[in-house]
Amino acid sequence: MTRYVYSFSEGTKEMKSLLGGKGANLAEMSRIGLPVPSGFTITTGACTEYYNQNEQLWDELLNELKAKLSELEGKMGKKLGDSKNPLLVSVRSGAVISMPGMMDTILNLGLNDESVVGIANATNNERLAYDSYRRFIQMFSDVAMEIPKYNFESVLDRVKDQKGYENDTELTVEDLKYIVGEYKTIYRMQTGSEFPSDPLEQLLTAVKAVFSSWNNPRAKTYRNLNEIPHNLGTAVNVQSMVFGNTGETSGTGVAFTRNPATGENKLFGEFLMNAQGEDVVAGIRTPQSIEQLNDIMPDVYSQFVDITKLLEDHYKDMQDIEFTVEDKKLYILQTRNGKRTSQAAINVAVDMVNEGRISKEDAILRIEPNRIDELLHPNFEAKAVSEATVLAKGLPASPGAASGKVYFNADDVVRSKSNGEKSVLVRLETSPEDIEGMDCAEGILTARGGMTSHAAVVARGMGKCCIAGCGSIKIDENAKIFTVGDVTVKEGDYISIDGGNGEVYLGEIPRVEPELSGSFEVFMKWADEARRLKVRTNADTPKDAQTAVNFGAEGIGLCRTEHMFFDSERIPVVREMILAKTLEARTKALDKLLPMQREDFIGIFKAMGSRAVTIRLLDPPLHEFLPHHDEDIKLLAESMNISEKELKQRVDDLKEFNPMLGHRGCRLAVTYPEIYQMQARGIIEGALSVKKEGLDVKPEIMIPLIGTVQEFSYVKALITEIADKLIAESGVELEYLVGTMIEIPRAALTADEIGKEAQFFSFGTNDLTQMGFGFSRDDAGKFLGEYEQKGILERDPFQVLDQGGIGKLVKMGCELGREANPDIHLGICGEHGGEPSSVEFCHRVGLDYVSCSPFRVPIARLAAAHAAIKEKLGK
Ligand code: PEP
Ligand code: MG
């Protein structure tokens, strides 16, 4: 029989997939002797069975729970529901991969009309007892019965109003007793039954509620955003409660062993005296910094500091630790690897290598390649920012710079994004329901909350700019305005926020590229030492090429020459060329284009120095370049000296039913050889000219859309004829390569034939995916979302390489190509070349390089290092 419940003393940190991250860590902390309140964990397996609708689950679980409860009661010397010495427990979710705040928690379970008296007597604090009781009824009703919180909050507000109180702490025991009665009435009215007084019934209902919170909408969104599988299920931790709110010798807090925003190796955290855990996380009261605990309770502080060191040593990573002090006794409630900004992640990883705690390989594997993306993005321009009006200052909760229109709720942000706007989400404080809006916003600004508030933690995890606790802004969410002094900012007005210094500015501020130095450079150097795969870039202009070189690109893997044709000066000449009726007229237009193309290539060669440059000849269907508006047609007709009617007729003739599968790529060269010949001439003349200046170039000329070796041989001959002649005439020695894209499935299938002729292959996985799946690149967006939602496709295959299908074509293409030509050079230049899992695949099938857009170059470098290290470690 499967076992569903484990005491903390029975587990270890290795049992994460069964006990969830939190359960495994609680077990591990108990095992190494830390002061952890006792408890047990219900496994993720039980949750999975719950979703499988296993009918025996509840009988079996009940038996195990009874046994574990009495064991816990024995250990604690307290009994659940007892009127003298009652045990109270918390019931918390704990997924295998942490999903902070996404699922539900119930605290103070076990309270009823008898045990509340027991708690009052045991703690000598009747107020605490009834305060806990009313919190429990509200939480249980909300989480397990989905009774909206406002029902309860309105009672609380009414009592506070009647009594003229400002804070909850002013409520007296009598007030709280009255509130408990009112809460129970709400429960009865909403559910039709009495609030359950049997603690076992409370427990079973709570466990069920936590299981179902695995599938609440915000948890699902979080999993989608973070690529967490939906079938893992959550564990449930049942732990004896300790109280941070018994008075001024108690408190609760959260601390990180290092600064989660910068990575600085210094304890970083906050606590609140006389409070429960949720008060810190919810950000409703402003906490004190952890060092201040030293003034209030020096012994507890020094014990806590020792434990934080021990935990970091033990887990060899920065820890996020929740603690509670009950009457001067310290308890550790939870530890986990702390969420951190990408900058902090790199700094911590590099520091930990330097401190001798982890290896370089560990450090590299700790950084998810996609995370470094946020380091590569811009900051505010220094001059513009110095001239901007600082409106307010809050806590610098998550670095980065964002400008956008102000919106006051998550739905409005989502809507504004779908209208193509950039926005900043401004809230009193955020809660897990805001997750989608936070994802869609450029940045987040909250009036309340500390550095560990929901907004701060989630924004850091998303790598999104955030300012929290900006108390000087007064938000009126109903009127959709906020004010600072006499300045009013309305919905739709622009503001800018700097999550690095906490400053809020009026208006939009331009941004500049980031500088990558310090730990980032060290870290990327280690990644470069570890990888085998080379990383090139897809760049069509010297500027993009330069950006990519700054990011570490080792060459250009794809220069799409068609982008050079769209320049406003050139497009008329390109149109003349396309619409020419005779070879003579076309050659005339091509002659005008030649010097421009030559200059383009010279620019690119110079930007790349001696690095490899692959230039692809013209690919798209010609009609893409043609005028579509009457005004343009008129102008062109005049300049070509033909009638508008005739021109329109020519344009119509060039229209295709299915241009993606039509007259494009090398097919253009079969019908109009002179176009590729002009381009080949431009490339070779450009290369010869820079070679004469001493630059060591070796151009790689790439033919698109090849499907048969005969096509390839035909087009290659056009190129080599011109190229060899030019080189011979110049007297300069110049090597060049001619290769092909492999982007038509037939090319992959006959790569043995093509490989005999081609000097390199570059897998064009955009078209290969299009043609392999039969999904139009232009239309698939309309239905792929449904495919993902319905689980028919796990990921959009245009973003993440379909390794099982399209990947097989790539693998076969590599193997056949290499068999035919052991010297063949293999790369990829589809969008997948910058997507980490696809890059790892490229490593495994033995490509020589990946090529991706400039901003993804560092991501690809890191992904390539991951691939090499995982291979070495047999992971
Ligand atoms: C490809 O098809 O993968 C490719 C890189 O070419 P393009 O996207 O220009 O069609
Ligand atoms: Mg293509």
PDB file of C-alpha atoms and ligand atoms in Angstrom, residues 558 560 562 616 619 664 741 743 763-768 777 829-831, ligand 1:
ATOM      1  CA  LEU A 558      22.666  34.540 -40.767  1.00  0.00           C
ATOM      2  CA  ARG A 560      19.346  38.179 -44.287  1.00  0.00           C
ATOM      3  CA  GLU A 562      16.514  41.101 -48.105  1.00  0.00           C
ATOM      4  CA  ARG A 616      22.261  34.446 -47.224  1.00  0.00           C
ATOM      5  CA  ASP A 619      14.944  34.605 -49.917  1.00  0.00           C
ATOM      6  CA  ARG A 664      11.060  32.362 -53.296  1.00  0.00           C
ATOM      7  CA  MET A 741      20.100  26.328 -45.438  1.00  0.00           C
ATOM      8  CA  GLU A 743      14.884  24.243 -44.108  1.00  0.00           C
ATOM      9  CA  PHE A 763      19.345  24.477 -40.246  1.00  0.00           C
ATOM     10  CA  GLY A 764      16.559  26.967 -40.841  1.00  0.00           C
ATOM     11  CA  THR A 765      14.282  25.591 -38.213  1.00  0.00           C
ATOM     12  CA  ASN A 766      11.653  28.281 -38.735  1.00  0.00           C
ATOM     13  CA  ASP A 767      10.811  26.991 -42.175  1.00  0.00           C
ATOM     14  CA  LEU A 768      11.666  23.426 -41.232  1.00  0.00           C
ATOM     15  CA  ARG A 777       4.288  30.584 -39.816  1.00  0.00           C
ATOM     16  CA  CYS A 829      19.899  29.909 -37.589  1.00  0.00           C
ATOM     17  CA  GLY A 830      16.181  29.532 -36.904  1.00  0.00           C
ATOM     18  CA  GLU A 831      14.726  31.300 -33.835  1.00  0.00           C
TER      19      GLU A 831
HETATM   20  C1  PEP B   1      14.496  29.740 -41.059  1.00  0.00           C
HETATM   21  O1  PEP B   1      13.652  29.407 -41.883  1.00  0.00           O
HETATM   22  O2  PEP B   1      14.691  29.112 -40.007  1.00  0.00           O
HETATM   23  C2  PEP B   1      15.305  30.936 -41.272  1.00  0.00           C
HETATM   24  C3  PEP B   1      16.270  31.267 -40.440  1.00  0.00           C
HETATM   25  O3  PEP B   1      14.995  31.720 -42.318  1.00  0.00           O
HETATM   26  P1  PEP B   1      13.806  32.787 -42.329  1.00  0.00           P
HETATM   27  O4  PEP B   1      13.317  32.921 -40.935  1.00  0.00           O
HETATM   28  O5  PEP B   1      14.406  34.031 -42.859  1.00  0.00           O
HETATM   29  O6  PEP B   1      12.828  32.141 -43.247  1.00  0.00           O
END
